[in-house]
mmCIF file of C-alpha atoms in Angstrom:
data_model
loop_
_atom_site.group_PDB
_atom_site.id
_atom_site.type_symbol
_atom_site.label_atom_id
_atom_site.label_comp_id
_atom_site.label_asym_id
_atom_site.label_seq_id
_atom_site.Cartn_x
_atom_site.Cartn_y
_atom_site.Cartn_z
ATOM 1 C CA UNK P 1 13.560 37.605 28.689
ATOM 2 C CA UNK P 2 15.582 40.266 26.850
ATOM 3 C CA UNK P 3 13.894 42.270 24.078
ATOM 4 C CA UNK P 4 15.783 42.547 20.769
ATOM 5 C CA UNK P 5 15.036 44.497 17.619
ATOM 6 C CA UNK P 6 16.009 43.905 14.009
ATOM 7 C CA UNK P 7 18.655 46.364 12.793
ATOM 8 C CA UNK P 8 19.900 44.817 9.553
ATOM 9 C CA UNK P 9 21.058 41.840 7.530
ATOM 10 C CA UNK P 10 24.600 40.550 7.077
ATOM 11 C CA UNK P 11 26.194 39.847 3.691
ATOM 12 C CA UNK P 12 25.554 36.163 4.318
ATOM 13 C CA UNK P 13 21.847 36.799 4.785
ATOM 14 C CA UNK P 14 21.693 36.467 8.573
ATOM 15 C CA UNK P 15 19.402 38.781 10.523
ATOM 16 C CA UNK P 16 21.118 41.253 12.869
ATOM 17 C CA UNK P 17 19.396 41.886 16.200
ATOM 18 C CA UNK P 18 20.308 44.517 18.813
ATOM 19 C CA UNK P 19 19.729 44.860 22.508
ATOM 20 C CA UNK P 20 19.118 48.590 22.785
ATOM 21 C CA UNK P 21 19.740 48.706 26.507
ATOM 22 C CA UNK P 22 23.162 47.012 26.415
ATOM 23 C CA UNK P 23 24.147 47.964 22.890
ATOM 24 C CA UNK P 24 24.836 44.329 22.096
ATOM 25 C CA UNK P 25 24.216 42.819 18.697
ATOM 26 C CA UNK P 26 23.357 39.257 17.673
ATOM 27 C CA UNK P 27 22.932 37.401 14.410
ATOM 28 C CA UNK P 28 20.261 34.832 13.687
ATOM 29 C CA UNK P 29 20.239 32.569 10.617
ATOM 30 C CA UNK P 30 17.379 33.546 8.305
ATOM 31 C CA UNK P 31 16.173 29.964 7.981
ATOM 32 C CA UNK P 32 12.696 28.601 7.372
ATOM 33 C CA UNK P 33 11.944 28.456 11.078
ATOM 34 C CA UNK P 34 12.632 32.184 11.488
ATOM 35 C CA UNK P 35 10.558 33.053 8.423
ATOM 36 C CA UNK P 36 7.650 30.977 9.758
ATOM 37 C CA UNK P 37 7.926 32.750 13.114
ATOM 38 C CA UNK P 38 7.962 36.145 11.411
ATOM 39 C CA UNK P 39 4.762 35.209 9.536
ATOM 40 C CA UNK P 40 3.144 33.887 12.672
ATOM 41 C CA UNK P 41 2.724 30.526 10.975
ATOM 42 C CA UNK P 42 2.274 28.300 14.032
ATOM 43 C CA UNK P 43 1.400 25.235 11.946
ATOM 44 C CA UNK P 44 4.655 25.394 10.019
ATOM 45 C CA UNK P 45 6.603 26.001 13.225
ATOM 46 C CA UNK P 46 5.086 22.826 14.653
ATOM 47 C CA UNK P 47 6.019 20.888 11.527
ATOM 48 C CA UNK P 48 9.594 22.091 11.727
ATOM 49 C CA UNK P 49 9.784 21.115 15.389
ATOM 50 C CA UNK P 50 8.588 17.609 14.549
ATOM 51 C CA UNK P 51 11.104 17.287 11.726
ATOM 52 C CA UNK P 52 13.946 18.361 14.019
ATOM 53 C CA UNK P 53 12.992 15.956 16.813
ATOM 54 C CA UNK P 54 11.849 12.980 14.782
ATOM 55 C CA UNK P 55 12.738 10.973 11.730
ATOM 56 C CA UNK P 56 9.084 11.186 10.627
ATOM 57 C CA UNK P 57 7.812 14.145 8.637
ATOM 58 C CA UNK P 58 4.259 15.416 9.230
ATOM 59 C CA UNK P 59 3.139 13.898 5.927
ATOM 60 C CA UNK P 60 4.500 10.516 6.995
ATOM 61 C CA UNK P 61 2.771 10.862 10.357
ATOM 62 C CA UNK P 62 -0.556 11.484 8.661
ATOM 63 C CA UNK P 63 0.017 8.599 6.247
ATOM 64 C CA UNK P 64 0.521 6.203 9.166
ATOM 65 C CA UNK P 65 -2.590 7.476 10.935
ATOM 66 C CA UNK P 66 -4.598 7.127 7.713
ATOM 67 C CA UNK P 67 -3.324 3.537 7.395
ATOM 68 C CA UNK P 68 -4.827 2.671 10.787
ATOM 69 C CA UNK P 69 -2.085 3.471 13.310
ATOM 70 C CA UNK P 70 -3.039 5.153 16.574
ATOM 71 C CA UNK P 71 -1.625 8.434 17.840
ATOM 72 C CA UNK P 72 0.193 6.538 20.583
ATOM 73 C CA UNK P 73 1.815 4.158 18.093
ATOM 74 C CA UNK P 74 3.042 6.972 15.852
ATOM 75 C CA UNK P 75 4.331 8.998 18.809
ATOM 76 C CA UNK P 76 6.290 5.974 20.004
ATOM 77 C CA UNK P 77 7.754 5.401 16.526
ATOM 78 C CA UNK P 78 8.645 9.074 16.152
ATOM 79 C CA UNK P 79 10.093 9.350 19.634
ATOM 80 C CA UNK P 80 8.121 12.498 20.463
ATOM 81 C CA UNK P 81 5.349 13.329 22.961
ATOM 82 C CA UNK P 82 1.789 12.427 21.980
ATOM 83 C CA UNK P 83 0.773 16.094 22.034
ATOM 84 C CA UNK P 84 3.081 16.843 19.107
ATOM 85 C CA UNK P 85 1.475 14.105 17.006
ATOM 86 C CA UNK P 86 -2.126 14.999 17.829
ATOM 87 C CA UNK P 87 -2.132 18.257 15.866
ATOM 88 C CA UNK P 88 -1.281 16.423 12.647
ATOM 89 C CA UNK P 89 -3.367 13.344 13.449
ATOM 90 C CA UNK P 90 -6.570 15.237 14.239
ATOM 91 C CA UNK P 91 -7.740 15.953 10.652
ATOM 92 C CA UNK P 92 -6.910 12.403 9.559
ATOM 93 C CA UNK P 93 -8.765 10.907 12.522
ATOM 94 C CA UNK P 94 -11.768 13.012 11.525
ATOM 95 C CA UNK P 95 -11.468 11.628 7.997
ATOM 96 C CA UNK P 96 -11.403 8.053 9.314
ATOM 97 C CA UNK P 97 -14.400 8.686 11.569
ATOM 98 C CA UNK P 98 -16.353 10.328 8.770
ATOM 99 C CA UNK P 99 -15.612 7.463 6.358
ATOM 100 C CA UNK P 100 -16.760 4.870 8.914
ATOM 101 C CA UNK P 101 -19.982 6.840 9.345
ATOM 102 C CA UNK P 102 -20.602 7.079 5.599
ATOM 103 C CA UNK P 103 -19.845 3.366 5.090
ATOM 104 C CA UNK P 104 -22.647 2.419 7.470
ATOM 105 C CA UNK P 105 -25.058 3.850 4.878
ATOM 106 C CA UNK P 106 -23.522 1.744 2.092
ATOM 107 C CA UNK P 107 -25.170 -1.449 0.840
ATOM 108 C CA UNK P 108 -23.661 -4.900 1.554
ATOM 109 C CA UNK P 109 -22.816 -6.898 -1.567
ATOM 110 C CA UNK P 110 -24.352 -10.379 -1.693
ATOM 111 C CA UNK P 111 -24.048 -13.119 -4.307
ATOM 112 C CA UNK P 112 -27.115 -11.758 -6.088
ATOM 113 C CA UNK P 113 -26.086 -8.098 -5.846
ATOM 114 C CA UNK P 114 -26.193 -5.248 -3.320
ATOM 115 C CA UNK P 115 -28.703 -5.458 -0.476
ATOM 116 C CA UNK P 116 -31.444 -2.825 -0.481
ATOM 117 C CA UNK P 117 -30.755 -2.248 3.225
ATOM 118 C CA UNK P 118 -27.744 -0.374 4.542
ATOM 119 C CA UNK P 119 -24.822 -1.965 6.358
ATOM 120 C CA UNK P 120 -25.778 -0.252 9.612
ATOM 121 C CA UNK P 121 -29.360 -1.552 9.437
ATOM 122 C CA UNK P 122 -28.286 -5.087 8.565
ATOM 123 C CA UNK P 123 -25.707 -5.293 11.353
ATOM 124 C CA UNK P 124 -28.077 -3.772 13.921
ATOM 125 C CA UNK P 125 -30.705 -6.378 12.958
ATOM 126 C CA UNK P 126 -28.224 -9.250 13.367
ATOM 127 C CA UNK P 127 -27.124 -7.939 16.761
ATOM 128 C CA UNK P 128 -30.782 -7.907 17.799
ATOM 129 C CA UNK P 129 -31.225 -11.524 16.696
ATOM 130 C CA UNK P 130 -28.188 -12.493 18.763
ATOM 131 C CA UNK P 131 -29.362 -10.578 21.820
ATOM 132 C CA UNK P 132 -26.270 -8.362 21.718
ATOM 133 C CA UNK P 133 -26.119 -4.613 22.312
ATOM 134 C CA UNK P 134 -25.384 -2.869 19.020
ATOM 135 C CA UNK P 135 -24.909 0.571 20.604
ATOM 136 C CA UNK P 136 -21.795 -0.692 22.396
ATOM 137 C CA UNK P 137 -20.064 -1.691 19.139
ATOM 138 C CA UNK P 138 -17.432 0.686 17.704
ATOM 139 C CA UNK P 139 -16.861 1.560 14.042
ATOM 140 C CA UNK P 140 -13.540 2.596 12.522
ATOM 141 C CA UNK P 141 -11.945 2.847 9.094
ATOM 142 C CA UNK P 142 -8.547 3.210 7.471
ATOM 143 C CA UNK P 143 -6.924 2.907 4.074
ATOM 144 C CA UNK P 144 -5.412 -0.409 3.083
ATOM 145 C CA UNK P 145 -2.198 -0.905 1.147
ATOM 146 C CA UNK P 146 -4.176 -0.990 -2.106
ATOM 147 C CA UNK P 147 -5.625 2.456 -1.394
ATOM 148 C CA UNK P 148 -9.132 1.131 -0.680
ATOM 149 C CA UNK P 149 -10.974 1.971 2.520
ATOM 150 C CA UNK P 150 -11.380 -0.761 5.117
ATOM 151 C CA UNK P 151 -14.311 -0.441 7.515
ATOM 152 C CA UNK P 152 -14.127 -2.301 10.829
ATOM 153 C CA UNK P 153 -16.605 -3.052 13.583
ATOM 154 C CA UNK P 154 -15.383 -4.051 17.059
ATOM 155 C CA UNK P 155 -17.555 -5.494 19.795
ATOM 156 C CA UNK P 156 -17.323 -7.675 22.861
ATOM 157 C CA UNK P 157 -19.429 -10.791 23.417
ATOM 158 C CA UNK P 158 -18.929 -12.336 26.836
ATOM 159 C CA UNK P 159 -15.159 -12.546 27.241
ATOM 160 C CA UNK P 160 -14.490 -12.554 23.510
ATOM 161 C CA UNK P 161 -13.300 -9.506 21.551
ATOM 162 C CA UNK P 162 -14.576 -9.628 17.973
ATOM 163 C CA UNK P 163 -13.831 -7.655 14.812
ATOM 164 C CA UNK P 164 -15.466 -7.661 11.403
ATOM 165 C CA UNK P 165 -14.006 -6.029 8.283
ATOM 166 C CA UNK P 166 -15.450 -4.855 4.973
ATOM 167 C CA UNK P 167 -13.974 -3.052 1.985
ATOM 168 C CA UNK P 168 -15.861 0.165 1.248
ATOM 169 C CA UNK P 169 -16.407 1.443 -2.269
ATOM 170 C CA UNK P 170 -18.003 4.921 -2.260
ATOM 171 C CA UNK P 171 -20.523 5.528 -5.009
ATOM 172 C CA UNK P 172 -24.086 6.384 -5.896
ATOM 173 C CA UNK P 173 -26.801 5.710 -3.318
ATOM 174 C CA UNK P 174 -24.228 5.319 -0.552
ATOM 175 C CA UNK P 175 -21.792 2.966 -2.275
ATOM 176 C CA UNK P 176 -21.184 -0.683 -1.420
ATOM 177 C CA UNK P 177 -19.336 -2.762 1.178
ATOM 178 C CA UNK P 178 -17.948 -6.274 0.715
ATOM 179 C CA UNK P 179 -17.202 -8.665 3.592
ATOM 180 C CA UNK P 180 -13.525 -9.481 4.088
ATOM 181 C CA UNK P 181 -13.770 -12.080 6.866
ATOM 182 C CA UNK P 182 -16.227 -14.600 8.347
ATOM 183 C CA UNK P 183 -17.434 -12.279 11.103
ATOM 184 C CA UNK P 184 -18.379 -9.636 8.535
ATOM 185 C CA UNK P 185 -20.101 -12.205 6.320
ATOM 186 C CA UNK P 186 -22.075 -13.670 9.242
ATOM 187 C CA UNK P 187 -23.281 -10.221 10.284
ATOM 188 C CA UNK P 188 -24.477 -9.439 6.765
ATOM 189 C CA UNK P 189 -26.184 -12.816 6.383
ATOM 190 C CA UNK P 190 -27.895 -12.533 9.765
ATOM 191 C CA UNK P 191 -26.258 -15.708 11.098
ATOM 192 C CA UNK P 192 -25.947 -16.525 14.809
ATOM 193 C CA UNK P 193 -22.662 -15.869 16.565
ATOM 194 C CA UNK P 194 -20.031 -18.521 15.961
ATOM 195 C CA UNK P 195 -19.762 -20.806 19.011
ATOM 196 C CA UNK P 196 -16.556 -20.855 20.980
ATOM 197 C CA UNK P 197 -14.409 -23.917 20.467
ATOM 198 C CA UNK P 198 -14.598 -26.109 23.588
ATOM 199 C CA UNK P 199 -11.389 -27.196 25.252
ATOM 200 C CA UNK P 200 -11.537 -30.847 26.267
ATOM 201 C CA UNK P 201 -9.175 -33.073 28.274
ATOM 202 C CA UNK P 202 -5.741 -33.627 26.818
ATOM 203 C CA UNK P 203 -6.491 -37.271 26.068
ATOM 204 C CA UNK P 204 -9.382 -36.250 23.815
ATOM 205 C CA UNK P 205 -7.136 -34.247 21.504
ATOM 206 C CA UNK P 206 -4.081 -36.496 21.615
ATOM 207 C CA UNK P 207 -2.765 -38.042 18.445
ATOM 208 C CA UNK P 208 -3.877 -41.681 17.804
ATOM 209 C CA UNK P 209 -0.404 -43.045 18.439
ATOM 210 C CA UNK P 210 -0.342 -41.327 21.802
ATOM 211 C CA UNK P 211 -3.547 -42.983 23.043
ATOM 212 C CA UNK P 212 -3.269 -46.083 25.285
ATOM 213 C CA UNK P 213 -3.549 -49.432 23.473
ATOM 214 C CA UNK P 214 -7.024 -50.927 23.188
ATOM 215 C CA UNK P 215 -7.446 -53.925 25.561
ATOM 216 C CA UNK P 216 -7.444 -57.282 23.720
ATOM 217 C CA UNK P 217 -10.715 -59.270 23.917
ATOM 218 C CA UNK P 218 -10.764 -62.785 25.309
ATOM 219 C CA UNK P 219 -11.327 -64.177 21.868
ATOM 220 C CA UNK P 220 -8.627 -63.499 19.296
ATOM 221 C CA UNK P 221 -9.251 -63.005 15.619
ATOM 222 C CA UNK P 222 -7.244 -64.903 13.005
ATOM 223 C CA UNK P 223 -7.452 -63.843 9.366
ATOM 224 C CA UNK P 224 -7.187 -66.526 6.652
ATOM 225 C CA UNK P 225 -7.237 -64.972 3.178
ATOM 226 C CA UNK P 226 -10.362 -62.858 3.030
ATOM 227 C CA UNK P 227 -12.130 -64.874 5.770
ATOM 228 C CA UNK P 228 -12.003 -64.243 9.487
ATOM 229 C CA UNK P 229 -12.077 -67.305 11.750
ATOM 230 C CA UNK P 230 -12.703 -66.898 15.490
ATOM 231 C CA UNK P 231 -10.441 -68.960 17.753
ATOM 232 C CA UNK P 232 -11.631 -69.541 21.253
ATOM 233 C CA UNK P 233 -9.322 -70.023 24.164
ATOM 234 C CA UNK P 234 -9.009 -73.633 25.290
#
């Protein structure tokens, strides 16, 4: 790599560099990228690199992560390596993790008001009643389109992947959470796990018109007005 030194500025504002050994001079545009490099601002240099390679600005990247997207999803949308997204995603992922942790200390809202217990305690108790392992469940959070935080719990029961969602409202004494779906409501109410829907033979779920006709009995029925008279075969 050749070493250059700054020797001046052109009338147009470009920086003039010189190779002292070869007496050659070069000009470099004094753009934002050069100014960031001169300041040693590595963060800004990374942002500029992302903006040059992708249609997504760092602020947009963080907004997508905050809305629940993964690093892999944003990297794919931006068309850049995952490593270039991670530096901007890291603080937002910490925010999501921290919010999910705080929400577990919030109080579930019931019909008669907030529960005195916390969401984490209530859910752990329900898992115990169901014989499921609470420590294997995973918490997450993100901001919904309305700007409110959504808290989610994911767990596996048998071969079924389950998710429960609550809206989280920070406030005094830990704030409150409100169930969004049936799984979340069942966990708060301490209800057993919802049974899987059995799959029966095709004939059991066929429409009535698709079922075979019912065999006719030996004796036929003949209706006369509102009376029914049985006719026997001769």
